[in-house]
CSV table of C-alpha atoms in Angstrom, one decimal:
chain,number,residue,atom,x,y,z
A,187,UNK,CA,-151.1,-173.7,-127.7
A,188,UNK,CA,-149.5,-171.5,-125.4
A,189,UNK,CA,-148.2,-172.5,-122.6
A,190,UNK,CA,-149.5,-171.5,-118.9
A,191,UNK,CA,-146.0,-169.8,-118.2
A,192,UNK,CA,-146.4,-167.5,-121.3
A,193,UNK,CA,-149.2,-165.2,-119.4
A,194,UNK,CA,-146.1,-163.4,-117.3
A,195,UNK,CA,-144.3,-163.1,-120.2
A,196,UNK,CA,-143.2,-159.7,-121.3
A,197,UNK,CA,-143.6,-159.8,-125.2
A,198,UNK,CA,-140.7,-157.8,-126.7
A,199,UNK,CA,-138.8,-157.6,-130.5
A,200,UNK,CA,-139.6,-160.3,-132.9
A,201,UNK,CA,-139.0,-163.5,-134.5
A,202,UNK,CA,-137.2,-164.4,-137.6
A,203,UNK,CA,-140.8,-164.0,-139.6
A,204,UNK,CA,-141.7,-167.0,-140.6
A,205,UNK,CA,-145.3,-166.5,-138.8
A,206,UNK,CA,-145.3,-170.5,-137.6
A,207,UNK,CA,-145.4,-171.3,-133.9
A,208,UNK,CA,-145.1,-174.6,-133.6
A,209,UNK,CA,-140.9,-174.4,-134.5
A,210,UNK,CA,-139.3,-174.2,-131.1
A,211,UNK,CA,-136.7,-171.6,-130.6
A,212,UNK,CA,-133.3,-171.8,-131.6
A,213,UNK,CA,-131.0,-172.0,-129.1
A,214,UNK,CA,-127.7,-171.7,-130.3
A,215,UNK,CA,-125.3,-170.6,-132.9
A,216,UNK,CA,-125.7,-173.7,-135.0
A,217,UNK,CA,-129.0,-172.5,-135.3
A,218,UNK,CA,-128.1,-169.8,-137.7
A,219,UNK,CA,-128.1,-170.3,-141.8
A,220,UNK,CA,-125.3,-169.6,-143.5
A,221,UNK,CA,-124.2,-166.4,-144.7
A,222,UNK,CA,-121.6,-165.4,-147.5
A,223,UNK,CA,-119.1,-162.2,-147.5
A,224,UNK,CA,-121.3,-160.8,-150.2
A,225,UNK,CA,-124.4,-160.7,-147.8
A,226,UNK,CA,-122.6,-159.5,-145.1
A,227,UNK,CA,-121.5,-156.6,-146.9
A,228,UNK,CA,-125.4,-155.9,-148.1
A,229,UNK,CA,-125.8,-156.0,-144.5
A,230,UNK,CA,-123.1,-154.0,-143.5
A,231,UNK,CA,-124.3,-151.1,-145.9
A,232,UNK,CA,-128.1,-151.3,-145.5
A,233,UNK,CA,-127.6,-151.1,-141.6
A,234,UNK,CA,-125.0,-148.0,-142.2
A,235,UNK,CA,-127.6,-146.0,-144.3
A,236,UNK,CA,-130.4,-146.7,-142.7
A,237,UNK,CA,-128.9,-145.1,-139.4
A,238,UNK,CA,-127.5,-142.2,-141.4
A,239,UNK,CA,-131.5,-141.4,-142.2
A,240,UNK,CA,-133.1,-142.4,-139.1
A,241,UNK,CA,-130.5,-141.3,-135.9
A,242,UNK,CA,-127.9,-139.3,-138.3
A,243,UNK,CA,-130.9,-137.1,-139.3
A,244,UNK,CA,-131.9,-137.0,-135.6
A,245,UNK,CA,-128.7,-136.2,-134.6
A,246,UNK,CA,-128.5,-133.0,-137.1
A,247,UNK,CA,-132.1,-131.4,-135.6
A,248,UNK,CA,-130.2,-129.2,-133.5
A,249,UNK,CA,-129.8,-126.8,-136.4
A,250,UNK,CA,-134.0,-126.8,-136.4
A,251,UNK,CA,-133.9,-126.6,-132.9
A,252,UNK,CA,-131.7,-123.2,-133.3
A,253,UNK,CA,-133.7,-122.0,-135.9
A,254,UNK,CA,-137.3,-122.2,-134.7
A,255,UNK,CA,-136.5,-121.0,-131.4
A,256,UNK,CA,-134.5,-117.6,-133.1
A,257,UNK,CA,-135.9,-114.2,-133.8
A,258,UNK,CA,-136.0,-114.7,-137.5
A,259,UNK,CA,-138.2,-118.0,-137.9
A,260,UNK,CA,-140.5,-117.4,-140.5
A,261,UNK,CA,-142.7,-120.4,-139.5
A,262,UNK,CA,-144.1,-120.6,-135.5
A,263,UNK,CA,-145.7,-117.7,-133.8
A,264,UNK,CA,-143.0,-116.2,-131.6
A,265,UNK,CA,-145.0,-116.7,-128.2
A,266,UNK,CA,-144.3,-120.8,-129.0
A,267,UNK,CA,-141.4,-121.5,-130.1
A,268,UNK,CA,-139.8,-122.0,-126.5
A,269,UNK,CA,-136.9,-124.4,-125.9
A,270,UNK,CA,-138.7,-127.1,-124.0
A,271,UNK,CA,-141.6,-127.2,-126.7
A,272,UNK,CA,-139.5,-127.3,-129.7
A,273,UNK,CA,-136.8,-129.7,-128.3
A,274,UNK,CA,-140.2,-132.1,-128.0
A,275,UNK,CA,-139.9,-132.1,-131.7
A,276,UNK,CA,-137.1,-133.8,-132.6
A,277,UNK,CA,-136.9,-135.9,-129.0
A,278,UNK,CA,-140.3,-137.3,-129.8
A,279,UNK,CA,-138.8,-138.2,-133.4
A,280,UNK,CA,-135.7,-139.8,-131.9
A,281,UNK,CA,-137.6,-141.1,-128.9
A,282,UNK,CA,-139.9,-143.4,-131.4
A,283,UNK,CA,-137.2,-144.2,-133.8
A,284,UNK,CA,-136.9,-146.5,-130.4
A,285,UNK,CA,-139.6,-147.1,-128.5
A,286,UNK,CA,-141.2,-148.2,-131.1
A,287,UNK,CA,-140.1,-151.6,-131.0
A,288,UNK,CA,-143.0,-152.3,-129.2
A,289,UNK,CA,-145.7,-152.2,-131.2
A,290,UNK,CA,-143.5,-153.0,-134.1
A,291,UNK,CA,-141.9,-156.2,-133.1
A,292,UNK,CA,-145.0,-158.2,-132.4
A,293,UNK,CA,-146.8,-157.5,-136.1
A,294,UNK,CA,-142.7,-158.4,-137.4
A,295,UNK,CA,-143.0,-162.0,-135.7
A,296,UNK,CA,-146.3,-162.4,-137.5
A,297,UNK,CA,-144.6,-161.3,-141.1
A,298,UNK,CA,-142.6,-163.5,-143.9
A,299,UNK,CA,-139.6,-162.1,-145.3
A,300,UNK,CA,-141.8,-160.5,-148.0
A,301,UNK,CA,-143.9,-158.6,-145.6
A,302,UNK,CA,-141.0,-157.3,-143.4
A,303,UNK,CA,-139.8,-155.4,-146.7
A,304,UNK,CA,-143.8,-154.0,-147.0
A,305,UNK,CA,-143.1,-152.7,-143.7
A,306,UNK,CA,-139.6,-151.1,-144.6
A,307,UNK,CA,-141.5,-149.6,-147.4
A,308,UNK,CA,-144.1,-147.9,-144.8
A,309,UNK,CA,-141.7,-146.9,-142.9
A,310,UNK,CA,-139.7,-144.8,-145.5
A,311,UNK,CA,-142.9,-143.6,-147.0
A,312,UNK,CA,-144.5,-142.7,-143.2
A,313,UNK,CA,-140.9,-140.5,-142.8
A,314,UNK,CA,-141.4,-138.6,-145.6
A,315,UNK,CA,-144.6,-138.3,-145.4
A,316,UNK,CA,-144.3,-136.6,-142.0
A,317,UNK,CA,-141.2,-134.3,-143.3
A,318,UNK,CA,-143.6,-132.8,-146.1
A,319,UNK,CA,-146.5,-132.6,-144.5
A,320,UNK,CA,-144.1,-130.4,-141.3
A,321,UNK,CA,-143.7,-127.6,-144.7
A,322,UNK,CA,-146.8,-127.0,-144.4
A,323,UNK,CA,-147.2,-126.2,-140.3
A,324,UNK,CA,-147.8,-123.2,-138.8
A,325,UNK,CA,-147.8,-124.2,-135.2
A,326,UNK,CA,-146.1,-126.4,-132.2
A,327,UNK,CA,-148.1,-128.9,-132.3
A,328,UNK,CA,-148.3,-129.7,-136.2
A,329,UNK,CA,-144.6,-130.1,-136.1
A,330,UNK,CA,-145.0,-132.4,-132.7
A,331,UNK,CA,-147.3,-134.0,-135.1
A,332,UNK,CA,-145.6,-134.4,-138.3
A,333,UNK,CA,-141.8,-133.8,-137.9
A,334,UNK,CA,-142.1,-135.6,-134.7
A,335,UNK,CA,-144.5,-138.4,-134.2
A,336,UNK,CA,-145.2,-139.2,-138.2
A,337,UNK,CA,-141.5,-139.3,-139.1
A,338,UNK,CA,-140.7,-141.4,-135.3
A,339,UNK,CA,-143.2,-143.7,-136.1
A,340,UNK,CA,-142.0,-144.5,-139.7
A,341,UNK,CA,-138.4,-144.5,-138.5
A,342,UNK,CA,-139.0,-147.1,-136.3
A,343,UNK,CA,-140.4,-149.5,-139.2
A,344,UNK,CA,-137.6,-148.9,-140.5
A,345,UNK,CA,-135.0,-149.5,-138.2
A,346,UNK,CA,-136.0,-152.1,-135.8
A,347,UNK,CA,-136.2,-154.6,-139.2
A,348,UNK,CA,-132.6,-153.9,-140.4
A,349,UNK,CA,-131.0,-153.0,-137.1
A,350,UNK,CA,-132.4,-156.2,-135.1
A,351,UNK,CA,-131.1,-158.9,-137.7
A,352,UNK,CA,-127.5,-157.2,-138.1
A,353,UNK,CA,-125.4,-158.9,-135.2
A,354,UNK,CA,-126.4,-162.3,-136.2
A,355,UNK,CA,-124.3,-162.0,-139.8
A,356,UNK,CA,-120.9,-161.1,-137.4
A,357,UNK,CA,-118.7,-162.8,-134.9
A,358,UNK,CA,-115.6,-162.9,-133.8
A,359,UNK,CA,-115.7,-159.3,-135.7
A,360,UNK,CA,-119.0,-158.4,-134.6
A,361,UNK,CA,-118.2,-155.2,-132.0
A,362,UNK,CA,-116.2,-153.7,-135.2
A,363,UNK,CA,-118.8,-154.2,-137.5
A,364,UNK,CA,-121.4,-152.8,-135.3
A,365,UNK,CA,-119.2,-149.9,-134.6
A,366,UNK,CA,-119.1,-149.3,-138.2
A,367,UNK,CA,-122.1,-150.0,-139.2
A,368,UNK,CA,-123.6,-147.2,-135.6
A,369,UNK,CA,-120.9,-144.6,-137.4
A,370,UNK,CA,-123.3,-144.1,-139.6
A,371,UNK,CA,-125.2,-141.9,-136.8
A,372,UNK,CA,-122.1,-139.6,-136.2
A,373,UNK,CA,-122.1,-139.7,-140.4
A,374,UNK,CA,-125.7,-138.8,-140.6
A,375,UNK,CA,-125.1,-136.1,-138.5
A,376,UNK,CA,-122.5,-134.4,-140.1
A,377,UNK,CA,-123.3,-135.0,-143.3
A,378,UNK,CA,-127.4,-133.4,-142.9
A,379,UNK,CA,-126.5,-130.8,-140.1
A,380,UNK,CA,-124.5,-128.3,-142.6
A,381,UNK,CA,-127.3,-129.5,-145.6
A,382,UNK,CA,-129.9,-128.4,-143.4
A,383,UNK,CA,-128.5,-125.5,-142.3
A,384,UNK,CA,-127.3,-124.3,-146.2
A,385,UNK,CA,-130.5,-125.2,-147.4
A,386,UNK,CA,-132.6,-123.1,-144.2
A,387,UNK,CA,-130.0,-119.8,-145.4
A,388,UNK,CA,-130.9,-120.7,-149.5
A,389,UNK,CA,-134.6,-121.6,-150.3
A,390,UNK,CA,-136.2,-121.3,-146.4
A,391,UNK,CA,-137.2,-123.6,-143.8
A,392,UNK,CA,-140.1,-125.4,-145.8
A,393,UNK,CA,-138.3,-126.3,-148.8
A,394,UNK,CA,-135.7,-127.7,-147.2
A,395,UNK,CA,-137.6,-129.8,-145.4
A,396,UNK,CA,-139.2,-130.8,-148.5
A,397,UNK,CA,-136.0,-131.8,-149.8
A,398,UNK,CA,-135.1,-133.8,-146.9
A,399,UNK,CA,-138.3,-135.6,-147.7
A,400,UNK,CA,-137.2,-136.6,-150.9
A,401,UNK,CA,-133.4,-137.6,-150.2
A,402,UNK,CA,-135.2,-139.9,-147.3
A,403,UNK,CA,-137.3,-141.2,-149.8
A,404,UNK,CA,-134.5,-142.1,-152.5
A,405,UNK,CA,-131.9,-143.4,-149.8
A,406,UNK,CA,-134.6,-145.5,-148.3
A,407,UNK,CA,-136.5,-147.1,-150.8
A,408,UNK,CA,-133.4,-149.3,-152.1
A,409,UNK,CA,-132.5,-150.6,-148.2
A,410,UNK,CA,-136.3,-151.5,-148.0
A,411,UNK,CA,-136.6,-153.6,-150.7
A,412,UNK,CA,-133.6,-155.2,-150.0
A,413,UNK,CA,-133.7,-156.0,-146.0
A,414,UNK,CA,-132.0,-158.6,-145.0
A,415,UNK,CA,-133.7,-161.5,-143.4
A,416,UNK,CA,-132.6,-163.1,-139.5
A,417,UNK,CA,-130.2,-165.8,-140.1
A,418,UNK,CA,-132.1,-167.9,-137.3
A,419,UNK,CA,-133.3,-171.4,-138.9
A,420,UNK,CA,-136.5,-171.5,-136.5
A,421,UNK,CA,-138.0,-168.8,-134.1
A,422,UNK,CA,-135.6,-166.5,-131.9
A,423,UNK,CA,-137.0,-165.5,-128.6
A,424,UNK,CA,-140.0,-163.2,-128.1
A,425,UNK,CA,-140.3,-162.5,-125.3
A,426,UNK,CA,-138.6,-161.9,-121.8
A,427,UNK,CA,-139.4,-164.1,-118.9
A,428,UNK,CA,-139.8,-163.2,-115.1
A,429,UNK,CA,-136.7,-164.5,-114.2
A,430,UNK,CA,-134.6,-162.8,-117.2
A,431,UNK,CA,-136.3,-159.5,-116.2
A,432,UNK,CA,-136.2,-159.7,-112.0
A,433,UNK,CA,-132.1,-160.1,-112.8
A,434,UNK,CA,-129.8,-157.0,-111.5
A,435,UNK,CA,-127.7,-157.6,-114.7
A,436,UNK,CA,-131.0,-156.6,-116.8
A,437,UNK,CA,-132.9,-154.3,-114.5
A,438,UNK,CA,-129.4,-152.4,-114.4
A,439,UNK,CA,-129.0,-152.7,-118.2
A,440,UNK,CA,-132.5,-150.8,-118.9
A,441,UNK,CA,-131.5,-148.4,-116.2
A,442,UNK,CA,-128.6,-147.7,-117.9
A,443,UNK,CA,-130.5,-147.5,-121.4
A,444,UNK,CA,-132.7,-144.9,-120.2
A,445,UNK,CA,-130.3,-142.5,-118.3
A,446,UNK,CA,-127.8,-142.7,-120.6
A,447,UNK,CA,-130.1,-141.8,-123.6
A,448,UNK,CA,-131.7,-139.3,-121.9
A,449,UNK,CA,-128.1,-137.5,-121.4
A,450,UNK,CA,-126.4,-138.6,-124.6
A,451,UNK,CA,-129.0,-136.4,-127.2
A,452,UNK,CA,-129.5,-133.2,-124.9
A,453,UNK,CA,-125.9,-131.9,-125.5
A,454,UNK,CA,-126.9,-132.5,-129.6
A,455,UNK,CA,-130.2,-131.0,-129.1
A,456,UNK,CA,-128.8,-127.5,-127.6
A,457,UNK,CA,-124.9,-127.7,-129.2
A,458,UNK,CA,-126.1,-125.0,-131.8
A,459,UNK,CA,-128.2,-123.0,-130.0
A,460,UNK,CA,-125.8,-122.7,-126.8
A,461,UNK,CA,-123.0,-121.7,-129.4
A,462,UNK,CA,-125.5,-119.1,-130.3
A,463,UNK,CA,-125.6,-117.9,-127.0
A,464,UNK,CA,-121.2,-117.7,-126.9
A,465,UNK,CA,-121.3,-115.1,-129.6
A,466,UNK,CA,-120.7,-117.9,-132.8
A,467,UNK,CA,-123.3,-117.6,-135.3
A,468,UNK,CA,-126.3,-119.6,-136.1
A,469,UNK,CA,-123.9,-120.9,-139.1
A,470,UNK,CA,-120.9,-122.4,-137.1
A,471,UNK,CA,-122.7,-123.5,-134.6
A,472,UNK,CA,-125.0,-125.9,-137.3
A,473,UNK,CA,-120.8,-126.3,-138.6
A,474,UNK,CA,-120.0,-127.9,-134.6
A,475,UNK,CA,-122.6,-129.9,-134.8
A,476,UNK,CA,-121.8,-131.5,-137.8
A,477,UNK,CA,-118.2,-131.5,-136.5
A,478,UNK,CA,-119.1,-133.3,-133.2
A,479,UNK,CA,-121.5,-135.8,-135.2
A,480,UNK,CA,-117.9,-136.8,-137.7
A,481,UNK,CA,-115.9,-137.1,-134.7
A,482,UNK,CA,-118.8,-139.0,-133.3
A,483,UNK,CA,-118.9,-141.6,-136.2
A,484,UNK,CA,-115.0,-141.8,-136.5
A,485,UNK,CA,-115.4,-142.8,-132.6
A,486,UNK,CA,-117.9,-145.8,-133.1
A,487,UNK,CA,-116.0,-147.2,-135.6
A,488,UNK,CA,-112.3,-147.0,-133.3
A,489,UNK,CA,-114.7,-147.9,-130.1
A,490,UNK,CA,-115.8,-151.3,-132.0
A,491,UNK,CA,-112.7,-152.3,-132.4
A,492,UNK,CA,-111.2,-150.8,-129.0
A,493,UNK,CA,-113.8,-152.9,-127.4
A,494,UNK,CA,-113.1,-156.5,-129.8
A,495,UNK,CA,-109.4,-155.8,-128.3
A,496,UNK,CA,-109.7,-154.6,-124.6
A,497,UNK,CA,-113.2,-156.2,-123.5
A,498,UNK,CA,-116.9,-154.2,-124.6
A,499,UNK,CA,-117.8,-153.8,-121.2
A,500,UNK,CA,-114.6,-152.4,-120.0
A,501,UNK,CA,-114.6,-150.0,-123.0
A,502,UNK,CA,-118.5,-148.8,-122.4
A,503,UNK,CA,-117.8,-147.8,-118.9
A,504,UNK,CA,-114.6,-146.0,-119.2
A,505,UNK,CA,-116.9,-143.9,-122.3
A,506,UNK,CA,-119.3,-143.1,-120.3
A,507,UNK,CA,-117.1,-141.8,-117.2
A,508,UNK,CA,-115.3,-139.8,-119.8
A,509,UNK,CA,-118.6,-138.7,-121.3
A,510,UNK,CA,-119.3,-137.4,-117.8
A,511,UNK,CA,-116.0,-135.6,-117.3
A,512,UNK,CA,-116.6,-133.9,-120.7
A,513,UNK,CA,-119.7,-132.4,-119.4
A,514,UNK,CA,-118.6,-131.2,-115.9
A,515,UNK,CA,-114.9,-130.0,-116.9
A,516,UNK,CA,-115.7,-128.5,-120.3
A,517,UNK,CA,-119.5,-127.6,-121.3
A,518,UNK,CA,-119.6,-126.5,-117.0
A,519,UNK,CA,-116.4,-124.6,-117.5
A,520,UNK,CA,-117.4,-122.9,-120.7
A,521,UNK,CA,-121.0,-121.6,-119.2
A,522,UNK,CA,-118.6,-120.5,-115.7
A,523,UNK,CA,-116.1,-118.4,-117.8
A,524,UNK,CA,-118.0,-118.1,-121.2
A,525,UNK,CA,-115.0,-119.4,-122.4
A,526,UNK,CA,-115.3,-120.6,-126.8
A,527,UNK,CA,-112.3,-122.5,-125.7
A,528,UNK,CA,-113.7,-125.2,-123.8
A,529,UNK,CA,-117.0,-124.7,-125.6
A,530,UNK,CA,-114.7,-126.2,-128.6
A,531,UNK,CA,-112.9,-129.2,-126.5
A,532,UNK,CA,-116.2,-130.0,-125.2
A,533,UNK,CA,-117.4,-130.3,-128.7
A,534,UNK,CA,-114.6,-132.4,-129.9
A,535,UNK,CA,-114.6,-134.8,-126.8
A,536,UNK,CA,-117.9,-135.4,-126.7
A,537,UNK,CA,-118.1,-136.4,-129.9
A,538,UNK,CA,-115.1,-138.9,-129.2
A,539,UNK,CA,-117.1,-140.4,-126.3
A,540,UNK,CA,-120.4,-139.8,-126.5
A,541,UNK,CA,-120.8,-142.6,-129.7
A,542,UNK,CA,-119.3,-145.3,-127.0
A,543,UNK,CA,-122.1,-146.3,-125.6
A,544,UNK,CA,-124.3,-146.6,-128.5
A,545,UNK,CA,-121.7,-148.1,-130.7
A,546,UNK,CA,-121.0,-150.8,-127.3
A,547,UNK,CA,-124.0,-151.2,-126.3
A,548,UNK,CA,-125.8,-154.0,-129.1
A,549,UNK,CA,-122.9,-156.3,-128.8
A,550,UNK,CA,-122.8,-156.3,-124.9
A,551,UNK,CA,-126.4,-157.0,-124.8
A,552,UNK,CA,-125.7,-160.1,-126.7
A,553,UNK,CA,-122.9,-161.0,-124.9
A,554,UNK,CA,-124.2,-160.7,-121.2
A,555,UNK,CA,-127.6,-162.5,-122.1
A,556,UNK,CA,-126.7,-164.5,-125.5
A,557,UNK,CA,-127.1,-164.2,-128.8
A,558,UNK,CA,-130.2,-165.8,-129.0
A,559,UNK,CA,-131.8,-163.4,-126.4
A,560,UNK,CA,-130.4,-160.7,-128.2
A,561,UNK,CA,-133.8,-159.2,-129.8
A,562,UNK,CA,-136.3,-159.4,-126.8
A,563,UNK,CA,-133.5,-158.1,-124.5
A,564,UNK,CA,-132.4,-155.7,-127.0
A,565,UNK,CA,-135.9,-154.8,-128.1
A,566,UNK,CA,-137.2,-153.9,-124.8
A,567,UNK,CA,-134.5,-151.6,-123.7
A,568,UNK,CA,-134.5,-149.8,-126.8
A,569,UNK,CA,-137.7,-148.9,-126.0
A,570,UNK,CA,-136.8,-148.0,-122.3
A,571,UNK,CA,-134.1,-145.4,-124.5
A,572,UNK,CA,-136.3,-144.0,-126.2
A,573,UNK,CA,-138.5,-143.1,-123.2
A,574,UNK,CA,-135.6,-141.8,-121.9
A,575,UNK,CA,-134.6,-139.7,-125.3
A,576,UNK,CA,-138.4,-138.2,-124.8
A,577,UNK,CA,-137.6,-137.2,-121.4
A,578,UNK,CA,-133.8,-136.0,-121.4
A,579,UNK,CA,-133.8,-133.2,-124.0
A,580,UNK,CA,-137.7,-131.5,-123.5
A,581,UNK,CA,-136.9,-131.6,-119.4
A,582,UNK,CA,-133.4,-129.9,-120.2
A,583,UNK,CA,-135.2,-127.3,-121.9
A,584,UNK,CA,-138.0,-126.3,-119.5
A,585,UNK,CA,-134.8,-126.1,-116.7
A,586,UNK,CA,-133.1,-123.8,-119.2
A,587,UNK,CA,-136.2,-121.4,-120.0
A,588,UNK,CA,-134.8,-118.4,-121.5
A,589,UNK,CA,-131.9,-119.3,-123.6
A,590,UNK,CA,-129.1,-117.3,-121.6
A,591,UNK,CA,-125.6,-118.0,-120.7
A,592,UNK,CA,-126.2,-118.4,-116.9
A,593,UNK,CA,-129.4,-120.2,-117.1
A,594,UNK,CA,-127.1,-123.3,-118.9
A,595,UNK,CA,-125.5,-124.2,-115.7
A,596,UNK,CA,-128.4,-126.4,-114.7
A,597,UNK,CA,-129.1,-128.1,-117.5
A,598,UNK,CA,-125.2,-129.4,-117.5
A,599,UNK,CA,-126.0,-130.4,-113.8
A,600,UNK,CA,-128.9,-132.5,-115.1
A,601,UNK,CA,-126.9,-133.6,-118.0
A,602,UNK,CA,-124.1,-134.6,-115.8
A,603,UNK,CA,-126.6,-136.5,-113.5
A,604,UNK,CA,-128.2,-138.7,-115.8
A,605,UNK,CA,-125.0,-139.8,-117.4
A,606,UNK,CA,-123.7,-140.5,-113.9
A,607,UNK,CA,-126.4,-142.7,-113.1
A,608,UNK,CA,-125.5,-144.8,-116.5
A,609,UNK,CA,-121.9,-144.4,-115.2
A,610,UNK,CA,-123.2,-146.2,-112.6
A,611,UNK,CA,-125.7,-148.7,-113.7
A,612,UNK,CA,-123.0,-149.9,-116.6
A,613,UNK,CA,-120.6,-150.8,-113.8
A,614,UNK,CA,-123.2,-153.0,-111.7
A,615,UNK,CA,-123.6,-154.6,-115.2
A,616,UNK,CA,-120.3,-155.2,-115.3
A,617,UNK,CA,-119.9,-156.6,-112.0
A,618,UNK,CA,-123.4,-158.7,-111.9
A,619,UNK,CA,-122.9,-160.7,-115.5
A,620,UNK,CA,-119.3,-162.0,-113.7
A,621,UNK,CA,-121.4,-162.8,-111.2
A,622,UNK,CA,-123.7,-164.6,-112.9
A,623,UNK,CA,-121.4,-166.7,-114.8
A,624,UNK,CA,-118.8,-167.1,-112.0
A,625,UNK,CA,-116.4,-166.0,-113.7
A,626,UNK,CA,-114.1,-162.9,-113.4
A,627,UNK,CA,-112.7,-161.8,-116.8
A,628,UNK,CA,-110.7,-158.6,-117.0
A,629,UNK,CA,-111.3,-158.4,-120.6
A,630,UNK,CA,-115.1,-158.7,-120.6
C-alpha cells in the first residue's frame, strides 16, 4: 500500500519493469547488475540509431519546412502553408519525441522486459505509420496530424525505453559515451537532410516520405526487439517528491530545459529557408543543414569528452554562452548586412555549440541529483523540453510572418533571449548543486 506521502508526489519516468511494488528502491550503485563490454556496445549502438531516427530525422525537417512553405509545393493550398503553421509540424513531432515521457513512463513501470520491447515495436510502427499516412495529406492539419502528432507520439515509445536505461551501463566514461551515443542527432541530421531533399527533387514530396517510412521501419524494428533492459536489481525512482522539486538546483534545471530547447531547434527549423531568403538555393541550403547537423554530431562526441576532462557543468555553460554569441554576432550580423559570410560561420558554430547542451545535459542531471534519481528527474524535464520545442520554433515563425530578410531580425532577438535565459538558469545550477553539497569544485 501506498504510503500517505505518495499523494504529493509528482509521478515521472519509470521503473526498471519488473511490474512488483513491494521491492524497495535501489539506492545506490551496488544496486546495479552486471554488465559486460559486449552489452555495453549493444547499448552503445541501439541508443545511437535510435536518435539518428527519432531527433536526427527531426533535426533534418528544415528541408520540409523550406519546401511546403515555397512557391512550387505541390501538396498544401498556398493560402496555408505559412511559417508559423508548418514549423508546428515538425516542432509538435520533436516536441512529443519528449514530452512524451509522461504518459509513457507510468505504463513502462507497469511492463516486464518483454513488454517494454512490444512498446518499442509500437513505437516504430506508430512513426511510420504517421510518415505514410502524411503522403496522403492535402492540408495543414493532416500533416499536424500525421507527420506531427502520429510520428511524435511513436517516437517517444521509442526513445524514452532505450534512452532512459543508457547511463546506467557507463561510468567513469559515461559523459563520452553519452556524447557519442547524442551524435547520433547531429548524424541523423546530416545524413536525412540531403536524402530528403534528393528524394523531394527525384520522385516528389509523397514518395519520399514514403520511403522515409520504410527506412524508419527497417532501422527500427532490429533496436526494438533488442532494447536493453535497466541494470537496476529492484525499482528505480518514480517519482519526484516535494522537496526534490521546491529545490532551486531542479526548478533552475527545468527552466533551463525549456528555454534552452525552445532556442536550440528554431535556428534548425528556419536554417534552409533563411538561406533561401540570402540568395542560396533551396538545394544548398537542405546541403547547410546537413552540414550544421555533422558538425553538430562531431561536437557531442568532442563535448563528452571535453566535459569527462574539464567538469560537465563547466563545459554546458560555456556552450551555451557561445551558443548565444553565435546567434547575436553571426545569424544578427548576417540579416544586418545580408552578409553569406557570416550566414556560413553562423552555420558552422552553431553546429559546434549548439549539440553541448544536449550531449551535457543527461550526465549532469545524474550527477547533480544521483544516479538513482536520474529517470524521474530526467523524465520530467524532458517533458518540460519538449514543451519548450513546441513553443520555440511555431512562436519564431508567427514573429517572422512573411519570410523576408528584414523581418529575421526579431526572430534572432527571440532566439537570442531564450538561450540567454538557459545561459542563465545553467549557471544558478551550477552555483546551487555546490551549494547543496557544500562543496566548491572547479571541475564540476
Amino acid at each position: 500500500m501506498a504510503s500517505p506521502a505518495s499523494a504529493t508526489q509528482l509521478t515521472c519516468l519509470h521503473s526498471n519493469g519488473d511490474g512488483e511494488t513491494s521491492i524497495p528502491p535501489a539506492t545506490s550503485s551496488n544496486d546495479l547488475r552486471p554488465t559486460t563490454p559486449r552489452r555495453q556496445l549493444l547499448v552503445l549502438i541501439s541508443s545511437f540509431l535510435t536518435i539518428c531516427i527519432t531527433i536526427g530525422l527531426n533535426q533534418s525537417y528544415g528541408v520540409f519546412q523550406s519546401y511546403y512553405t515555397s512557391s512550387s509545393q505541390t501538396i498544401l493550398p498556398i493560402s496555408t502553408s505559412s511559417s508559423a503553421l508548418t514549423a508546428f509540424i515538425g516542432t509538435l513531432g520533436s516536441g512529443l519525441t519528449w514530452s512524451g515521457s509522461i504518459f509513457i513512463n507510468p505504463i513502462l513501470a507497469r511492463l516486464d522486459e518483454r513488454g517494454t520491447k512490444f512498446l518499442c515495436v509500437a513505437g516504430v510502427l506508430c512513426m511510420s505509420l504517421g510518415l505514410g499516412l502524411a503522403s496522403l495529406c492535402m492540408q495543414v492539419y493532416q500533416l499536424l496530424l500525421t507527420q506531427g502528432l502520429l510520428y511524435g507520439i511513436g517516437s517517444s515509445l521509442l526513445y524514452f525505453p532505450i534512452l532512459s536505461v543508457a547511463p546506467e551501463y557507463f561510468a567513469a566514461h559515461r559523459g563520452s559515451a553519452m556524447g557519442f551515443i547524442l551524435s547520433g542527432a547531429g548524424i541523423g541530421g546530416l545524413v536525412f537532410s540531403p536524402i530528403v531533399r534528393a528524394l523531394i527533387a527525384a520522385i516528389g514530396p509523397r514518395w519520399t516520405l514514403r520511403v522515409l517510412a520504410f527506412l524508419v521501419t527497417a532501422l527500427g524494428l532490429p533496436i526494438a526487439v533488442t532494447a536493453a533492459p535497466s541494470r537496476f536489481v529492484g525499482r528505480r525512482q518514480t517519482h519526484i517528491d516535494i522537496k526534490l522539486a521546491t529545490k532551486p538546483s531542479f526548478l533552475l534545471s527545468v527552466g533551463a530545459g525549456f528555454l534552452q530547447a525552445g532556442g536550440n531547434g528554431l535556428p534548425l527549423t528556419f536554417l534552409a529557408e533563411y538561406s533561401v531568403v540570402l540568395g542560396y538555393s533551396a538545394g544548398f541550403g537542405a546541403t547547410l543543414l546537413a552540414v550544421s547537423n555533422g558538425v553538430n554530431s562531431i561536437s557531442r562526441v568532442m563535448t563528452g569528452f571535453a566535459g569527462d576532462r574539464f567538469g560537465r557543468q563547466n563545459t554546458l555553460i560555456l556552450t551555451v554562452v557561445l551558443c548565444v554569441v553565435s546567434v547575436v554576432a553571426f545569424w544578427g550580423g548576417s540579416v544586418n548586412g545580408g552578409s553569406k559570410g557570416l550566414w556560413v560561420g553562423f552555420v558552422v558554430l552553431y553546429g559546434v555549440t549548439g549539440g553541448g547542451y544536449n550531449a551535457l545535459f543527461p550526465t549532469t542531471v545524474a550527477e547533480v541529483f544521483g544516479l538513482q534519481a536520474y529517470a524521474s528527474v530526467n523524465g520530467f524535464i524532458y517533458f518540460v523540453r519538449g514543451l519548450g520545442t513546441m513553443f520555440g520554433s511555431p512562436i519564431g515563425g508567427k514573429i517572422l510572418g512573411e519570410s523576408r530578410l528584414a523581418n529575421y531580425r526579431n526572430v534572432v532577438v527571440f532566439d537570442a533571449a531564450l538561450l540567454a535565459g538557459a545561459t542563465f538558469c545553467v549557471v544558478g545550477v551550477r552555483c546551487y548543486d555546490a551549494i547543496d553539497k557544500r562543496d566548491w569544485k572547479w571541475k564540476a
